[in-house]
Tab-separated table of N, CA, C and O in Angstrom:
chain	number	residue	atom	x	y	z
A	1	THR	N	44.705	130.522	-126.870
A	1	THR	CA	44.084	130.499	-125.549
A	1	THR	C	45.158	130.417	-124.484
A	1	THR	O	46.252	129.921	-124.742
A	2	PRO	N	44.846	130.813	-123.248
A	2	PRO	CA	45.880	130.822	-122.214
A	2	PRO	C	46.337	129.432	-121.795
A	2	PRO	O	47.392	129.288	-121.215
A	3	HIS	N	45.575	128.383	-122.095
A	3	HIS	CA	45.942	127.035	-121.662
A	3	HIS	C	46.781	126.291	-122.697
A	3	HIS	O	47.143	125.155	-122.497
A	4	MET	N	47.083	126.904	-123.784
A	4	MET	CA	47.821	126.230	-124.843
A	4	MET	C	49.302	126.580	-124.757
A	4	MET	O	49.672	127.725	-124.610
A	5	ALA	N	50.139	125.562	-124.854
A	5	ALA	CA	51.592	125.788	-124.870
A	5	ALA	C	51.973	126.340	-126.235
A	5	ALA	O	51.305	126.092	-127.226
A	6	GLN	N	53.056	127.058	-126.282
A	6	GLN	CA	53.529	127.557	-127.567
A	6	GLN	C	54.907	126.985	-127.839
A	6	GLN	O	55.841	127.207	-127.092
A	7	ARG	N	54.984	126.206	-128.899
A	7	ARG	CA	56.216	125.503	-129.242
A	7	ARG	C	57.332	126.490	-129.589
A	7	ARG	O	58.430	126.400	-129.085
A	8	ASP	N	57.072	127.436	-130.453
A	8	ASP	CA	58.112	128.364	-130.879
A	8	ASP	C	57.777	129.807	-130.502
A	8	ASP	O	58.386	130.742	-130.994
A	9	GLY	N	56.832	129.977	-129.642
A	9	GLY	CA	56.419	131.300	-129.249
A	9	GLY	C	55.365	131.889	-130.168
A	9	GLY	O	54.751	132.889	-129.852
A	10	LEU	N	55.139	131.256	-131.310
A	10	LEU	CA	54.176	131.785	-132.274
A	10	LEU	C	53.021	130.830	-132.563
A	10	LEU	O	51.907	131.255	-132.798
A	11	HIS	N	53.314	129.538	-132.547
A	11	HIS	CA	52.311	128.556	-132.929
A	11	HIS	C	51.882	127.727	-131.715
A	11	HIS	O	52.667	126.924	-131.222
A	12	PRO	N	50.650	127.939	-131.235
A	12	PRO	CA	50.202	127.190	-130.064
A	12	PRO	C	49.985	125.713	-130.375
A	12	PRO	O	49.666	125.348	-131.512
A	13	THR	N	50.198	124.887	-129.375
A	13	THR	CA	49.910	123.458	-129.477
A	13	THR	C	48.905	123.104	-128.399
A	13	THR	O	48.701	123.844	-127.452
A	14	ASN	N	48.272	121.964	-128.539
A	14	ASN	CA	47.285	121.515	-127.559
A	14	ASN	C	47.891	120.577	-126.529
A	14	ASN	O	47.191	120.061	-125.686
A	15	GLU	N	49.157	120.329	-126.619
A	15	GLU	CA	49.790	119.378	-125.705
A	15	GLU	C	50.924	120.056	-124.952
A	15	GLU	O	51.608	120.919	-125.482
A	16	PHE	N	51.085	119.622	-123.710
A	16	PHE	CA	52.235	120.074	-122.948
A	16	PHE	C	53.435	119.275	-123.430
A	16	PHE	O	53.334	118.074	-123.667
A	17	GLU	N	54.535	119.917	-123.583
A	17	GLU	CA	55.724	119.226	-124.040
A	17	GLU	C	56.604	118.898	-122.847
A	17	GLU	O	56.767	119.709	-121.944
A	18	ALA	N	57.145	117.706	-122.853
A	18	ALA	CA	58.018	117.286	-121.765
A	18	ALA	C	59.325	118.068	-121.838
A	18	ALA	O	59.882	118.274	-122.907
A	19	LYS	N	59.776	118.495	-120.719
A	19	LYS	CA	61.061	119.192	-120.611
A	19	LYS	C	62.091	118.213	-120.057
A	19	LYS	O	61.740	117.258	-119.364
A	20	ALA	N	63.344	118.471	-120.320
A	20	ALA	CA	64.412	117.569	-119.885
A	20	ALA	C	64.403	117.357	-118.377
A	20	ALA	O	64.707	116.281	-117.900
A	21	GLY	N	64.020	118.374	-117.604
A	21	GLY	CA	64.037	118.260	-116.154
A	21	GLY	C	62.747	117.731	-115.545
A	21	GLY	O	62.649	117.593	-114.333
A	22	ASP	N	61.739	117.430	-116.384
A	22	ASP	CA	60.478	116.919	-115.853
A	22	ASP	C	60.684	115.538	-115.231
A	22	ASP	O	61.455	114.724	-115.761
A	23	PRO	N	59.996	115.272	-114.121
A	23	PRO	CA	60.121	113.930	-113.541
A	23	PRO	C	59.511	112.889	-114.489
A	23	PRO	O	58.586	113.202	-115.232
A	24	PRO	N	60.028	111.679	-114.460
A	24	PRO	CA	59.489	110.639	-115.342
A	24	PRO	C	58.103	110.195	-114.868
A	24	PRO	O	57.755	110.345	-113.705
A	25	PHE	N	57.329	109.675	-115.800
A	25	PHE	CA	56.046	109.092	-115.426
A	25	PHE	C	56.314	107.830	-114.617
A	25	PHE	O	57.237	107.072	-114.916
A	26	THR	N	55.512	107.604	-113.611
A	26	THR	CA	55.619	106.408	-112.785
A	26	THR	C	54.345	105.591	-112.967
A	26	THR	O	53.344	106.098	-113.503
A	27	PRO	N	54.342	104.353	-112.491
A	27	PRO	CA	53.097	103.589	-112.546
A	27	PRO	C	51.961	104.313	-111.811
A	27	PRO	O	50.820	104.281	-112.267
A	28	ASP	N	52.294	104.971	-110.708
A	28	ASP	CA	51.254	105.668	-109.948
A	28	ASP	C	50.681	106.853	-110.711
A	28	ASP	O	49.470	107.111	-110.631
A	29	THR	N	51.521	107.579	-111.457
A	29	THR	CA	50.977	108.702	-112.229
A	29	THR	C	50.132	108.185	-113.387
A	29	THR	O	49.085	108.761	-113.690
A	30	ARG	N	50.556	107.113	-114.011
A	30	ARG	CA	49.757	106.510	-115.086
A	30	ARG	C	48.428	105.979	-114.534
A	30	ARG	O	47.377	106.134	-115.157
A	31	PHE	N	48.496	105.361	-113.356
A	31	PHE	CA	47.287	104.859	-112.715
A	31	PHE	C	46.318	106.008	-112.435
A	31	PHE	O	45.119	105.919	-112.717
A	32	ALA	N	46.836	107.101	-111.874
A	32	ALA	CA	45.993	108.264	-111.578
A	32	ALA	C	45.346	108.807	-112.849
A	32	ALA	O	44.154	109.155	-112.855
A	33	ALA	N	46.105	108.850	-113.924
A	33	ALA	CA	45.555	109.316	-115.197
A	33	ALA	C	44.456	108.368	-115.686
A	33	ALA	O	43.439	108.812	-116.243
A	34	GLY	N	44.640	107.080	-115.457
A	34	GLY	CA	43.614	106.108	-115.820
A	34	GLY	C	42.333	106.301	-115.021
A	34	GLY	O	41.224	106.220	-115.561
A	35	ARG	N	42.477	106.568	-113.738
A	35	ARG	CA	41.302	106.800	-112.887
A	35	ARG	C	40.564	108.059	-113.336
A	35	ARG	O	39.327	108.078	-113.352
A	36	ILE	N	41.307	109.101	-113.707
A	36	ILE	CA	40.666	110.317	-114.211
A	36	ILE	C	39.907	110.006	-115.500
A	36	ILE	O	38.764	110.435	-115.679
A	37	ALA	N	40.532	109.249	-116.387
A	37	ALA	CA	39.867	108.879	-117.639
A	37	ALA	C	38.591	108.090	-117.361
A	37	ALA	O	37.556	108.331	-118.000
A	38	GLU	N	38.650	107.163	-116.396
A	38	GLU	CA	37.432	106.423	-116.039
A	38	GLU	C	36.348	107.359	-115.529
A	38	GLU	O	35.174	107.203	-115.862
A	39	ALA	N	36.733	108.319	-114.693
A	39	ALA	CA	35.765	109.277	-114.148
A	39	ALA	C	35.110	110.092	-115.263
A	39	ALA	O	33.977	110.553	-115.112
A	40	GLN	N	35.814	110.243	-116.364
A	40	GLN	CA	35.297	110.973	-117.524
A	40	GLN	C	34.627	110.032	-118.524
A	40	GLN	O	34.331	110.424	-119.648
A	41	ASN	N	34.403	108.784	-118.112
A	41	ASN	CA	33.793	107.756	-118.959
A	41	ASN	C	34.559	107.513	-120.250
A	41	ASN	O	33.977	107.219	-121.289
A	42	ASP	N	35.881	107.639	-120.175
A	42	ASP	CA	36.738	107.390	-121.330
A	42	ASP	C	37.527	106.105	-121.068
A	42	ASP	O	38.694	106.141	-120.682
A	43	GLN	N	36.871	104.966	-121.295
A	43	GLN	CA	37.495	103.686	-120.988
A	43	GLN	C	38.677	103.386	-121.902
A	43	GLN	O	39.628	102.743	-121.473
A	44	VAL	N	38.635	103.850	-123.112
A	44	VAL	CA	39.743	103.606	-124.043
A	44	VAL	C	41.020	104.260	-123.508
A	44	VAL	O	42.090	103.651	-123.468
A	45	ARG	N	40.905	105.516	-123.099
A	45	ARG	CA	42.067	106.216	-122.544
A	45	ARG	C	42.496	105.598	-121.222
A	45	ARG	O	43.689	105.493	-120.937
A	46	ALA	N	41.524	105.174	-120.398
A	46	ALA	CA	41.852	104.528	-119.124
A	46	ALA	C	42.666	103.259	-119.367
A	46	ALA	O	43.704	103.047	-118.732
A	47	ILE	N	42.220	102.434	-120.289
A	47	ILE	CA	42.941	101.201	-120.619
A	47	ILE	C	44.365	101.532	-121.054
A	47	ILE	O	45.322	100.893	-120.602
A	48	ALA	N	44.513	102.530	-121.901
A	48	ALA	CA	45.846	102.905	-122.384
A	48	ALA	C	46.741	103.328	-121.220
A	48	ALA	O	47.929	102.954	-121.176
A	49	GLN	N	46.211	104.086	-120.273
A	49	GLN	CA	47.010	104.529	-119.130
A	49	GLN	C	47.396	103.350	-118.241
A	49	GLN	O	48.545	103.267	-117.775
A	50	TYR	N	46.463	102.439	-117.982
A	50	TYR	CA	46.793	101.273	-117.151
A	50	TYR	C	47.837	100.395	-117.842
A	50	TYR	O	48.745	99.874	-117.198
A	51	GLN	N	47.714	100.260	-119.158
A	51	GLN	CA	48.710	99.487	-119.898
A	51	GLN	C	50.081	100.143	-119.821
A	51	GLN	O	51.091	99.451	-119.695
A	52	GLU	N	50.124	101.478	-119.891
A	52	GLU	CA	51.400	102.189	-119.757
A	52	GLU	C	51.995	101.969	-118.365
A	52	GLU	O	53.211	101.792	-118.232
A	53	ALA	N	51.154	102.007	-117.344
A	53	ALA	CA	51.645	101.742	-115.984
A	53	ALA	C	52.252	100.351	-115.899
A	53	ALA	O	53.305	100.155	-115.275
A	54	LEU	N	51.610	99.388	-116.556
A	54	LEU	CA	52.080	98.000	-116.501
A	54	LEU	C	53.324	97.769	-117.358
A	54	LEU	O	54.056	96.817	-117.122
A	55	LYS	N	53.585	98.651	-118.310
A	55	LYS	CA	54.851	98.577	-119.049
A	55	LYS	C	56.004	98.967	-118.130
A	55	LYS	O	57.098	98.428	-118.240
A	56	ILE	N	55.744	99.901	-117.236
A	56	ILE	CA	56.763	100.349	-116.284
A	56	ILE	C	56.938	99.322	-115.167
A	56	ILE	O	58.051	98.985	-114.787
A	57	ASP	N	55.813	98.834	-114.640
A	57	ASP	CA	55.823	97.838	-113.561
A	57	ASP	C	54.752	96.800	-113.865
A	57	ASP	O	53.569	97.031	-113.610
A	58	PRO	N	55.143	95.640	-114.425
A	58	PRO	CA	54.169	94.622	-114.819
A	58	PRO	C	53.319	94.082	-113.669
A	58	PRO	O	52.285	93.462	-113.909
A	59	ASN	N	53.740	94.331	-112.433
A	59	ASN	CA	52.987	93.847	-111.271
A	59	ASN	C	52.364	94.985	-110.472
A	59	ASN	O	52.101	94.832	-109.280
A	60	HIS	N	52.116	96.122	-111.103
A	60	HIS	CA	51.483	97.253	-110.412
A	60	HIS	C	50.033	96.863	-110.105
A	60	HIS	O	49.159	96.906	-110.967
A	61	VAL	N	49.803	96.471	-108.868
A	61	VAL	CA	48.530	95.873	-108.451
A	61	VAL	C	47.326	96.776	-108.734
A	61	VAL	O	46.326	96.300	-109.290
A	62	PRO	N	47.363	98.070	-108.386
A	62	PRO	CA	46.175	98.887	-108.673
A	62	PRO	C	45.838	98.958	-110.162
A	62	PRO	O	44.663	98.932	-110.538
A	63	SER	N	46.854	99.014	-111.012
A	63	SER	CA	46.609	99.069	-112.454
A	63	SER	C	46.080	97.738	-112.975
A	63	SER	O	45.199	97.719	-113.847
A	64	LEU	N	46.604	96.638	-112.463
A	64	LEU	CA	46.074	95.330	-112.852
A	64	LEU	C	44.592	95.234	-112.498
A	64	LEU	O	43.766	94.792	-113.308
A	65	TYR	N	44.251	95.663	-111.282
A	65	TYR	CA	42.864	95.585	-110.819
A	65	TYR	C	41.937	96.414	-111.713
A	65	TYR	O	40.918	95.922	-112.189
A	66	ARG	N	42.292	97.673	-111.939
A	66	ARG	CA	41.410	98.547	-112.714
A	66	ARG	C	41.349	98.111	-114.176
A	66	ARG	O	40.282	98.180	-114.792
A	67	LEU	N	42.471	97.673	-114.744
A	67	LEU	CA	42.464	97.213	-116.129
A	67	LEU	C	41.529	96.018	-116.280
A	67	LEU	O	40.703	95.970	-117.196
A	68	ALA	N	41.630	95.066	-115.368
A	68	ALA	CA	40.758	93.896	-115.423
A	68	ALA	C	39.298	94.298	-115.232
A	68	ALA	O	38.407	93.775	-115.909
A	69	ALA	N	39.047	95.232	-114.324
A	69	ALA	CA	37.672	95.681	-114.085
A	69	ALA	C	37.083	96.351	-115.324
A	69	ALA	O	35.927	96.104	-115.694
A	70	VAL	N	37.870	97.195	-115.985
A	70	VAL	CA	37.378	97.879	-117.190
A	70	VAL	C	37.123	96.863	-118.297
A	70	VAL	O	36.092	96.920	-118.974
A	71	TYR	N	38.049	95.926	-118.486
A	71	TYR	CA	37.819	94.888	-119.494
A	71	TYR	C	36.543	94.102	-119.183
A	71	TYR	O	35.783	93.761	-120.086
A	72	THR	N	36.314	93.805	-117.917
A	72	THR	CA	35.100	93.076	-117.531
A	72	THR	C	33.872	93.912	-117.869
A	72	THR	O	32.902	93.395	-118.436
A	73	GLN	N	33.900	95.202	-117.544
A	73	GLN	CA	32.776	96.090	-117.864
A	73	GLN	C	32.511	96.144	-119.359
A	73	GLN	O	31.353	96.214	-119.790
A	74	GLN	N	33.570	96.112	-120.142
A	74	GLN	CA	33.433	96.165	-121.599
A	74	GLN	C	33.070	94.801	-122.203
A	74	GLN	O	32.919	94.689	-123.406
A	75	GLN	N	32.958	93.805	-121.364
A	75	GLN	CA	32.676	92.429	-121.780
A	75	GLN	C	33.762	91.858	-122.678
A	75	GLN	O	33.513	91.013	-123.530
A	76	LYS	N	34.989	92.312	-122.460
A	76	LYS	CA	36.154	91.742	-123.137
A	76	LYS	C	36.704	90.671	-122.190
A	76	LYS	O	37.744	90.839	-121.551
A	77	PHE	N	35.971	89.587	-122.101
A	77	PHE	CA	36.214	88.600	-121.054
A	77	PHE	C	37.552	87.888	-121.174
A	77	PHE	O	38.193	87.616	-120.169
A	78	THR	N	37.990	87.599	-122.386
A	78	THR	CA	39.283	86.930	-122.545
A	78	THR	C	40.404	87.824	-122.018
A	78	THR	O	41.274	87.356	-121.266
A	79	ASP	N	40.367	89.099	-122.384
A	79	ASP	CA	41.365	90.041	-121.869
A	79	ASP	C	41.251	90.166	-120.350
A	79	ASP	O	42.257	90.156	-119.639
A	80	ALA	N	40.030	90.294	-119.862
A	80	ALA	CA	39.805	90.460	-118.426
A	80	ALA	C	40.311	89.246	-117.646
A	80	ALA	O	40.978	89.395	-116.617
A	81	GLU	N	40.023	88.048	-118.138
A	81	GLU	CA	40.460	86.832	-117.443
A	81	GLU	C	41.971	86.801	-117.312
A	81	GLU	O	42.504	86.479	-116.241
A	82	GLY	N	42.663	87.135	-118.378
A	82	GLY	CA	44.122	87.138	-118.331
A	82	GLY	C	44.668	88.133	-117.317
A	82	GLY	O	45.620	87.837	-116.588
A	83	VAL	N	44.064	89.310	-117.253
A	83	VAL	CA	44.547	90.320	-116.310
A	83	VAL	C	44.164	89.940	-114.883
A	83	VAL	O	44.953	90.151	-113.959
A	84	TRP	N	42.969	89.366	-114.687
A	84	TRP	CA	42.630	88.907	-113.320
A	84	TRP	C	43.628	87.846	-112.867
A	84	TRP	O	44.034	87.829	-111.701
A	85	GLN	N	44.044	86.963	-113.776
A	85	GLN	CA	45.049	85.951	-113.417
A	85	GLN	C	46.362	86.624	-113.010
A	85	GLN	O	47.005	86.210	-112.043
A	86	ARG	N	46.760	87.637	-113.742
A	86	ARG	CA	47.982	88.380	-113.388
A	86	ARG	C	47.821	89.059	-112.027
A	86	ARG	O	48.759	89.102	-111.232
A	87	TYR	N	46.640	89.620	-111.770
A	87	TYR	CA	46.357	90.269	-110.486
A	87	TYR	C	46.491	89.254	-109.349
A	87	TYR	O	47.127	89.531	-108.329
A	88	ILE	N	45.912	88.083	-109.539
A	88	ILE	CA	45.978	87.033	-108.510
A	88	ILE	C	47.427	86.662	-108.239
A	88	ILE	O	47.847	86.536	-107.083
A	89	LYS	N	48.211	86.502	-109.294
A	89	LYS	CA	49.628	86.160	-109.135
A	89	LYS	C	50.372	87.286	-108.420
A	89	LYS	O	51.159	87.034	-107.498
A	90	ALA	N	50.129	88.536	-108.824
A	90	ALA	CA	50.831	89.680	-108.234
A	90	ALA	C	50.485	89.875	-106.761
A	90	ALA	O	51.302	90.374	-105.990
A	91	THR	N	49.269	89.467	-106.375
A	91	THR	CA	48.838	89.618	-104.976
A	91	THR	C	49.044	88.337	-104.171
A	91	THR	O	48.588	88.260	-103.027
A	92	LYS	N	49.708	87.374	-104.784
A	92	LYS	CA	49.954	86.076	-104.139
A	92	LYS	C	48.659	85.416	-103.670
A	92	LYS	O	48.576	84.873	-102.575
A	93	GLY	N	47.642	85.503	-104.523
A	93	GLY	CA	46.406	84.771	-104.277
A	93	GLY	C	45.348	85.512	-103.486
A	93	GLY	O	44.614	84.894	-102.714
A	94	ALA	N	45.215	86.813	-103.686
A	94	ALA	CA	44.198	87.584	-102.963
A	94	ALA	C	42.801	87.020	-103.233
A	94	ALA	O	42.423	86.832	-104.391
A	95	PRO	N	42.035	86.743	-102.166
A	95	PRO	CA	40.681	86.216	-102.355
A	95	PRO	C	39.818	87.112	-103.254
A	95	PRO	O	39.030	86.604	-104.050
A	96	ALA	N	39.967	88.423	-103.153
A	96	ALA	CA	39.177	89.336	-103.998
A	96	ALA	C	39.468	89.102	-105.474
A	96	ALA	O	38.573	89.237	-106.311
A	97	GLY	N	40.698	88.756	-105.805
A	97	GLY	CA	41.043	88.470	-107.191
A	97	GLY	C	40.291	87.264	-107.714
A	97	GLY	O	39.775	87.276	-108.833
A	98	TYR	N	40.220	86.224	-106.903
A	98	TYR	CA	39.473	85.031	-107.307
A	98	TYR	C	37.984	85.342	-107.435
A	98	TYR	O	37.312	84.854	-108.344
A	99	ASN	N	37.459	86.156	-106.519
A	99	ASN	CA	36.052	86.539	-106.588
A	99	ASN	C	35.768	87.290	-107.887
A	99	ASN	O	34.787	87.005	-108.580
A	100	ASN	N	36.633	88.229	-108.232
A	100	ASN	CA	36.431	88.998	-109.457
A	100	ASN	C	36.637	88.149	-110.706
A	100	ASN	O	35.929	88.315	-111.693
A	101	LEU	N	37.595	87.241	-110.652
A	101	LEU	CA	37.783	86.315	-111.769
A	101	LEU	C	36.539	85.449	-111.931
A	101	LEU	O	36.058	85.234	-113.044
A	102	GLY	N	36.000	84.972	-110.808
A	102	GLY	CA	34.771	84.171	-110.857
A	102	GLY	C	33.625	84.952	-111.475
A	102	GLY	O	32.869	84.430	-112.306
A	103	PHE	N	33.475	86.208	-111.080
A	103	PHE	CA	32.425	87.051	-111.649
A	103	PHE	C	32.625	87.214	-113.151
A	103	PHE	O	31.666	87.153	-113.927
A	104	CYS	N	33.863	87.403	-113.566
A	104	CYS	CA	34.173	87.547	-114.987
A	104	CYS	C	33.781	86.277	-115.752
A	104	CYS	O	33.138	86.350	-116.799
A	105	TYR	N	34.177	85.127	-115.214
A	105	TYR	CA	33.791	83.862	-115.850
A	105	TYR	C	32.270	83.727	-115.902
A	105	TYR	O	31.704	83.282	-116.905
A	106	GLU	N	31.608	84.103	-114.819
A	106	GLU	CA	30.148	84.012	-114.771
A	106	GLU	C	29.518	84.891	-115.848
A	106	GLU	O	28.602	84.465	-116.554
A	107	MET	N	30.011	86.127	-115.971
A	107	MET	CA	29.486	87.037	-116.988
A	107	MET	C	29.723	86.498	-118.396
A	107	MET	O	28.927	86.730	-119.295
A	108	ALA	N	30.823	85.764	-118.571
A	108	ALA	CA	31.150	85.191	-119.877
A	108	ALA	C	30.358	83.913	-120.151
A	108	ALA	O	30.443	83.362	-121.239
A	109	GLY	N	29.612	83.450	-119.144
A	109	GLY	CA	28.826	82.231	-119.318
A	109	GLY	C	29.597	80.963	-119.038
A	109	GLY	O	29.114	79.863	-119.311
A	110	ASN	N	30.771	81.067	-118.468
A	110	ASN	CA	31.606	79.913	-118.152
A	110	ASN	C	31.417	79.569	-116.670
A	110	ASN	O	32.245	79.889	-115.826
A	111	LEU	N	30.301	78.911	-116.380
A	111	LEU	CA	29.897	78.692	-114.991
A	111	LEU	C	30.795	77.709	-114.236
A	111	LEU	O	31.006	77.882	-113.034
A	112	GLU	N	31.348	76.723	-114.938
A	112	GLU	CA	32.244	75.776	-114.254
A	112	GLU	C	33.505	76.482	-113.778
A	112	GLU	O	33.945	76.287	-112.639
A	113	GLU	N	34.102	77.298	-114.637
A	113	GLU	CA	35.294	78.060	-114.242
A	113	GLU	C	34.954	79.075	-113.159
A	113	GLU	O	35.750	79.314	-112.248
A	114	ALA	N	33.773	79.667	-113.256
A	114	ALA	CA	33.337	80.630	-112.232
A	114	ALA	C	33.280	79.950	-110.870
A	114	ALA	O	33.795	80.493	-109.881
A	115	GLU	N	32.688	78.777	-110.828
A	115	GLU	CA	32.583	78.053	-109.557
A	115	GLU	C	33.965	77.726	-108.994
A	115	GLU	O	34.211	77.900	-107.801
A	116	ARG	N	34.877	77.286	-109.863
A	116	ARG	CA	36.241	76.976	-109.405
A	116	ARG	C	36.926	78.222	-108.829
A	116	ARG	O	37.584	78.154	-107.794
A	117	ALA	N	36.780	79.339	-109.517
A	117	ALA	CA	37.416	80.575	-109.045
A	117	ALA	C	36.815	81.019	-107.716
A	117	ALA	O	37.554	81.395	-106.795
A	118	TYR	N	35.493	80.976	-107.611
A	118	TYR	CA	34.841	81.362	-106.348
A	118	TYR	C	35.315	80.475	-105.198
A	118	TYR	O	35.641	80.958	-104.117
A	119	LYS	N	35.377	79.162	-105.455
A	119	LYS	CA	35.827	78.231	-104.402
A	119	LYS	C	37.278	78.497	-104.022
A	119	LYS	O	37.637	78.428	-102.847
A	120	ALA	N	38.119	78.805	-104.999
A	120	ALA	CA	39.526	79.102	-104.707
A	120	ALA	C	39.628	80.338	-103.823
A	120	ALA	O	40.443	80.391	-102.895
A	121	GLY	N	38.802	81.336	-104.090
A	121	GLY	CA	38.797	82.541	-103.267
A	121	GLY	C	38.335	82.260	-101.856
A	121	GLY	O	38.918	82.766	-100.888
A	122	ILE	N	37.311	81.436	-101.721
A	122	ILE	CA	36.808	81.069	-100.390
A	122	ILE	C	37.874	80.312	-99.621
A	122	ILE	O	38.100	80.566	-98.433
A	123	ASP	N	38.563	79.404	-100.302
A	123	ASP	CA	39.619	78.624	-99.641
A	123	ASP	C	40.760	79.506	-99.139
A	123	ASP	O	41.435	79.149	-98.185
A	124	ARG	N	40.984	80.633	-99.779
A	124	ARG	CA	42.083	81.523	-99.396
A	124	ARG	C	41.664	82.632	-98.434
A	124	ARG	O	42.484	83.402	-97.967
A	125	ASP	N	40.371	82.709	-98.140
A	125	ASP	CA	39.864	83.773	-97.278
A	125	ASP	C	40.046	83.380	-95.819
A	125	ASP	O	39.415	82.446	-95.339
A	126	PRO	N	40.907	84.098	-95.079
A	126	PRO	CA	41.157	83.733	-93.694
A	126	PRO	C	39.955	83.989	-92.788
A	126	PRO	O	39.906	83.456	-91.685
A	127	ASP	N	38.988	84.767	-93.241
A	127	ASP	CA	37.830	85.098	-92.404
A	127	ASP	C	36.608	84.262	-92.703
A	127	ASP	O	35.524	84.571	-92.216
A	128	ARG	N	36.758	83.214	-93.475
A	128	ARG	CA	35.561	82.452	-93.855
A	128	ARG	C	35.018	81.624	-92.733
A	128	ARG	O	35.492	81.356	-91.734
């Protein structure tokens, strides 16, 4: 097919091969690939892309946010809680991070932790 690369000119492959002059993947390109995977309802691939972005930059805020959100959607609450904590640290205490962490705790049935997280977010919200 016209969309298939040919490794040796005779045998097509289904993957594009990286060339020596290709630009390196960045956290932003990995993040974009994760968003595309989410749009295609492929959460497994999205998680893998966000994790790759975080290998390059452990504090890549957009990837932390989406990874935690996907884990929350999948009800992988322990994983989600850990990533929301990383998001909060990376954003130096963003109120939205505490709100999302609280929601995650609430979904997991941990209402005491949910209340603490919600209150922490309210305390950090300059517009309250």
